[in-house]
Amino acid sequence: MRGNEPMLDWEQIFATRSLRMKASEIRELLKLLEQPDIISFAGGIPDPALFPDQEFKQAYADIFSGPQVNAALQYSVSEGYKPLREWIVKDMEKIGIECSVDNVFITSGSQQALDYLGKLFLSPNDTALVTWPTYLGALSAFNAYEPTYDQLNPNGNRTPQTYRDNATKAGGSVKFAYLSADFSNPTGETVDLASRKKLLELADELDIAVLEDGAYQNLRFDGEPITPILALDIARSGGIEKTRTIYSGSFSKTLAPGLRVGFVVAAMPVIRKLVLMKQAADLHSSTINQMAIEHVASRGFDKQVAKIKAAYSARRDAMLAALDKYMPKFASWTKPEGGMFVWVTLPEGMDGAELLAKSLSTERVAFVPGKAFFADGSGANTLRISFSCANEQMIDEGIKRLGRLIASAETTSNATMPLV
């Protein structure tokens, strides 16, 4: 017993990087899903009713009843289960990404890929270029490596030198540009072909990597597919080994998030470093889960994707129709061609966090305040709403309540403005 000796001051001995670790607002909001009277547009998660549960039941039964069972339960290679990587190679070929199995690396979800890539590229005070807003999970992953952020805008009038100058002032250099090019989280927007090409030109000028987050690649409802950045890079450079783009993907939005299977496709020098990180971190991702993913994907991936696209497309349409019907005229929102999200912008001075507090106490509707998605802390007047886990009736009622709340908040704000 140490008697009355003071307890250890943990904060004093934590690494400085721990100061940048923040609780995810989204993960906290997911707890609201347990409250039956809440209409939630908060979680950017797939609808569990659409999971291919019977297909996975069969996959695991086949694994346990066949000769693969010992390998499924044993340690495995850090690169990942080879048949799954071979399936990914064929799937990447469909979207113009020519690669070999040696260019594919399996991760424990695409979130682990972002963490590894942040660790690989960022030294303290280096600069990561990200969009305003950007995926909150990417910011959380990168934050641990103590970077500076600068706003990525390939169509803007900033020169490469301004990015360099800002990075130098921050005490480091620009290392990569990160973006979700298709139906991004949080805005639902898609980067057009011209902007993808300009991004590669910017990356050439800065001599940096491009991190392409393809988590929603398969969830296009409308319009023509746009060539992935890595495919453009391969076409112009003559092969994946000459590219600077690193593509990360996931089975979480198409098959099942709970199995935590993602992947990276990149040139071999990047893959070799990621393998070393994997060996040091967790040796390898779950072998049996990789096997199950490969079983289900090889037997019916396209059919599963078609099923979820049909459901989410109908819900997207219902949400856009409800926004047109119930949202005040001063609000604006994106009209995504796929994915899971709509991004709402309110007048300057309105605060999404304050609205959420009022919404939960009065209207019982949950959403995500937009400020968390901005690396510079701006965007308080924005919010993200997801249509993936609500049916059409819930969407109509929830947007009706939300529109009523926002209209009331704006009226109250105007009423309290001082006369001049």
mmCIF file of N, CA and C in Angstrom, residues 22-29 111 114 131 133-143 149 178 184-186 213 216 343 368-375 384:
data_model
loop_
_atom_site.group_PDB
_atom_site.id
_atom_site.type_symbol
_atom_site.label_atom_id
_atom_site.label_comp_id
_atom_site.label_asym_id
_atom_site.label_seq_id
_atom_site.Cartn_x
_atom_site.Cartn_y
_atom_site.Cartn_z
ATOM 1 N N LYS A 22 -8.931 13.682 -29.779
ATOM 2 C CA LYS A 22 -10.242 14.160 -29.339
ATOM 3 C C LYS A 22 -11.295 13.078 -29.555
ATOM 4 N N ALA A 23 -12.297 13.102 -28.706
ATOM 5 C CA ALA A 23 -13.410 12.170 -28.884
ATOM 6 C C ALA A 23 -14.148 12.493 -30.171
ATOM 7 N N SER A 24 -14.535 11.469 -30.883
ATOM 8 C CA SER A 24 -15.290 11.657 -32.110
ATOM 9 C C SER A 24 -16.731 12.034 -31.788
ATOM 10 N N GLU A 25 -17.166 13.187 -32.302
ATOM 11 C CA GLU A 25 -18.555 13.596 -32.085
ATOM 12 C C GLU A 25 -19.513 12.574 -32.682
ATOM 13 N N ILE A 26 -19.102 11.984 -33.786
ATOM 14 C CA ILE A 26 -19.980 11.029 -34.460
ATOM 15 C C ILE A 26 -20.122 9.756 -33.642
ATOM 16 N N ARG A 27 -18.989 9.254 -33.108
ATOM 17 C CA ARG A 27 -19.057 8.038 -32.308
ATOM 18 C C ARG A 27 -19.943 8.255 -31.078
ATOM 19 N N GLU A 28 -19.867 9.443 -30.498
ATOM 20 C CA GLU A 28 -20.719 9.742 -29.348
ATOM 21 C C GLU A 28 -22.191 9.791 -29.743
ATOM 22 N N LEU A 29 -22.456 10.366 -30.908
ATOM 23 C CA LEU A 29 -23.840 10.479 -31.361
ATOM 24 C C LEU A 29 -24.453 9.131 -31.704
ATOM 25 N N GLN A 111 -9.934 2.852 -41.892
ATOM 26 C CA GLN A 111 -9.455 3.773 -40.857
ATOM 27 C C GLN A 111 -8.023 3.444 -40.464
ATOM 28 N N LEU A 114 -5.684 4.966 -42.978
ATOM 29 C CA LEU A 114 -5.431 6.393 -42.773
ATOM 30 C C LEU A 114 -4.429 6.608 -41.638
ATOM 31 N N THR A 131 -9.406 19.012 -47.712
ATOM 32 C CA THR A 131 -10.504 19.887 -48.117
ATOM 33 C C THR A 131 -11.157 20.487 -46.880
ATOM 34 N N PRO A 133 -14.875 21.245 -45.876
ATOM 35 C CA PRO A 133 -14.591 20.298 -44.807
ATOM 36 C C PRO A 133 -13.966 19.003 -45.348
ATOM 37 N N THR A 134 -13.586 18.121 -44.426
ATOM 38 C CA THR A 134 -13.048 16.822 -44.809
ATOM 39 C C THR A 134 -13.534 15.764 -43.829
ATOM 40 N N TYR A 135 -13.236 14.516 -44.157
ATOM 41 C CA TYR A 135 -13.665 13.389 -43.322
ATOM 42 C C TYR A 135 -13.060 13.504 -41.924
ATOM 43 N N LEU A 136 -13.914 13.491 -40.916
ATOM 44 C CA LEU A 136 -13.473 13.653 -39.536
ATOM 45 C C LEU A 136 -12.528 12.536 -39.109
ATOM 46 N N GLY A 137 -12.769 11.333 -39.575
ATOM 47 C CA GLY A 137 -11.906 10.211 -39.222
ATOM 48 C C GLY A 137 -10.491 10.385 -39.734
ATOM 49 N N ALA A 138 -10.333 11.044 -40.883
ATOM 50 C CA ALA A 138 -8.993 11.311 -41.405
ATOM 51 C C ALA A 138 -8.271 12.308 -40.511
ATOM 52 N N LEU A 139 -8.971 13.365 -40.106
ATOM 53 C CA LEU A 139 -8.358 14.339 -39.202
ATOM 54 C C LEU A 139 -7.952 13.677 -37.885
ATOM 55 N N SER A 140 -8.799 12.809 -37.370
ATOM 56 C CA SER A 140 -8.482 12.114 -36.117
ATOM 57 C C SER A 140 -7.256 11.228 -36.278
ATOM 58 N N ALA A 141 -7.161 10.560 -37.421
ATOM 59 C CA ALA A 141 -6.016 9.679 -37.670
ATOM 60 C C ALA A 141 -4.731 10.478 -37.821
ATOM 61 N N PHE A 142 -4.788 11.565 -38.560
ATOM 62 C CA PHE A 142 -3.586 12.360 -38.822
ATOM 63 C C PHE A 142 -3.143 13.155 -37.594
ATOM 64 N N ASN A 143 -4.106 13.564 -36.772
ATOM 65 C CA ASN A 143 -3.800 14.438 -35.631
ATOM 66 C C ASN A 143 -2.721 13.869 -34.714
ATOM 67 N N TYR A 149 -2.437 21.747 -40.963
ATOM 68 C CA TYR A 149 -3.336 21.545 -42.098
ATOM 69 C C TYR A 149 -3.399 22.809 -42.946
ATOM 70 N N TYR A 178 -4.961 14.870 -49.166
ATOM 71 C CA TYR A 178 -5.951 13.827 -48.880
ATOM 72 C C TYR A 178 -7.328 14.301 -49.311
ATOM 73 N N SER A 184 -18.285 12.325 -51.094
ATOM 74 C CA SER A 184 -17.427 12.426 -49.926
ATOM 75 C C SER A 184 -18.202 12.490 -48.618
ATOM 76 N N ASN A 185 -17.559 12.030 -47.607
ATOM 77 C CA ASN A 185 -17.997 12.228 -46.232
ATOM 78 C C ASN A 185 -17.239 13.454 -45.725
ATOM 79 N N PRO A 186 -17.918 14.600 -45.463
ATOM 80 C CA PRO A 186 -19.335 14.710 -45.091
ATOM 81 C C PRO A 186 -20.281 15.287 -46.144
ATOM 82 N N ASP A 213 -9.255 8.494 -50.947
ATOM 83 C CA ASP A 213 -10.137 7.695 -50.096
ATOM 84 C C ASP A 213 -11.323 7.231 -50.927
ATOM 85 N N TYR A 216 -16.497 5.211 -50.699
ATOM 86 C CA TYR A 216 -17.862 5.240 -51.254
ATOM 87 C C TYR A 216 -17.873 5.017 -52.762
ATOM 88 N N TRP A 343 -25.217 17.591 -47.199
ATOM 89 C CA TRP A 343 -24.555 18.638 -46.420
ATOM 90 C C TRP A 343 -25.414 19.890 -46.468
ATOM 91 N N VAL A 368 -25.203 15.627 -37.337
ATOM 92 C CA VAL A 368 -23.835 15.943 -36.921
ATOM 93 C C VAL A 368 -23.532 17.403 -37.240
ATOM 94 N N PRO A 369 -23.200 18.221 -36.253
ATOM 95 C CA PRO A 369 -22.779 19.603 -36.536
ATOM 96 C C PRO A 369 -21.543 19.605 -37.429
ATOM 97 N N GLY A 370 -21.491 20.546 -38.360
ATOM 98 C CA GLY A 370 -20.448 20.522 -39.372
ATOM 99 C C GLY A 370 -19.076 20.978 -38.934
ATOM 100 N N LYS A 371 -18.992 21.707 -37.841
ATOM 101 C CA LYS A 371 -17.715 22.298 -37.439
ATOM 102 C C LYS A 371 -16.614 21.254 -37.255
ATOM 103 N N ALA A 372 -16.972 20.077 -36.785
ATOM 104 C CA ALA A 372 -15.980 19.041 -36.513
ATOM 105 C C ALA A 372 -15.239 18.591 -37.767
ATOM 106 N N PHE A 373 -15.792 18.864 -38.931
ATOM 107 C CA PHE A 373 -15.182 18.420 -40.178
ATOM 108 C C PHE A 373 -14.197 19.431 -40.760
ATOM 109 N N PHE A 374 -14.033 20.554 -40.109
ATOM 110 C CA PHE A 374 -13.141 21.607 -40.590
ATOM 111 C C PHE A 374 -11.868 21.631 -39.760
ATOM 112 N N ALA A 375 -10.721 21.507 -40.437
ATOM 113 C CA ALA A 375 -9.444 21.481 -39.727
ATOM 114 C C ALA A 375 -9.153 22.792 -39.021
ATOM 115 N N ARG A 384 -24.253 17.873 -41.139
ATOM 116 C CA ARG A 384 -24.304 16.686 -42.000
ATOM 117 C C ARG A 384 -25.494 15.834 -41.612
#
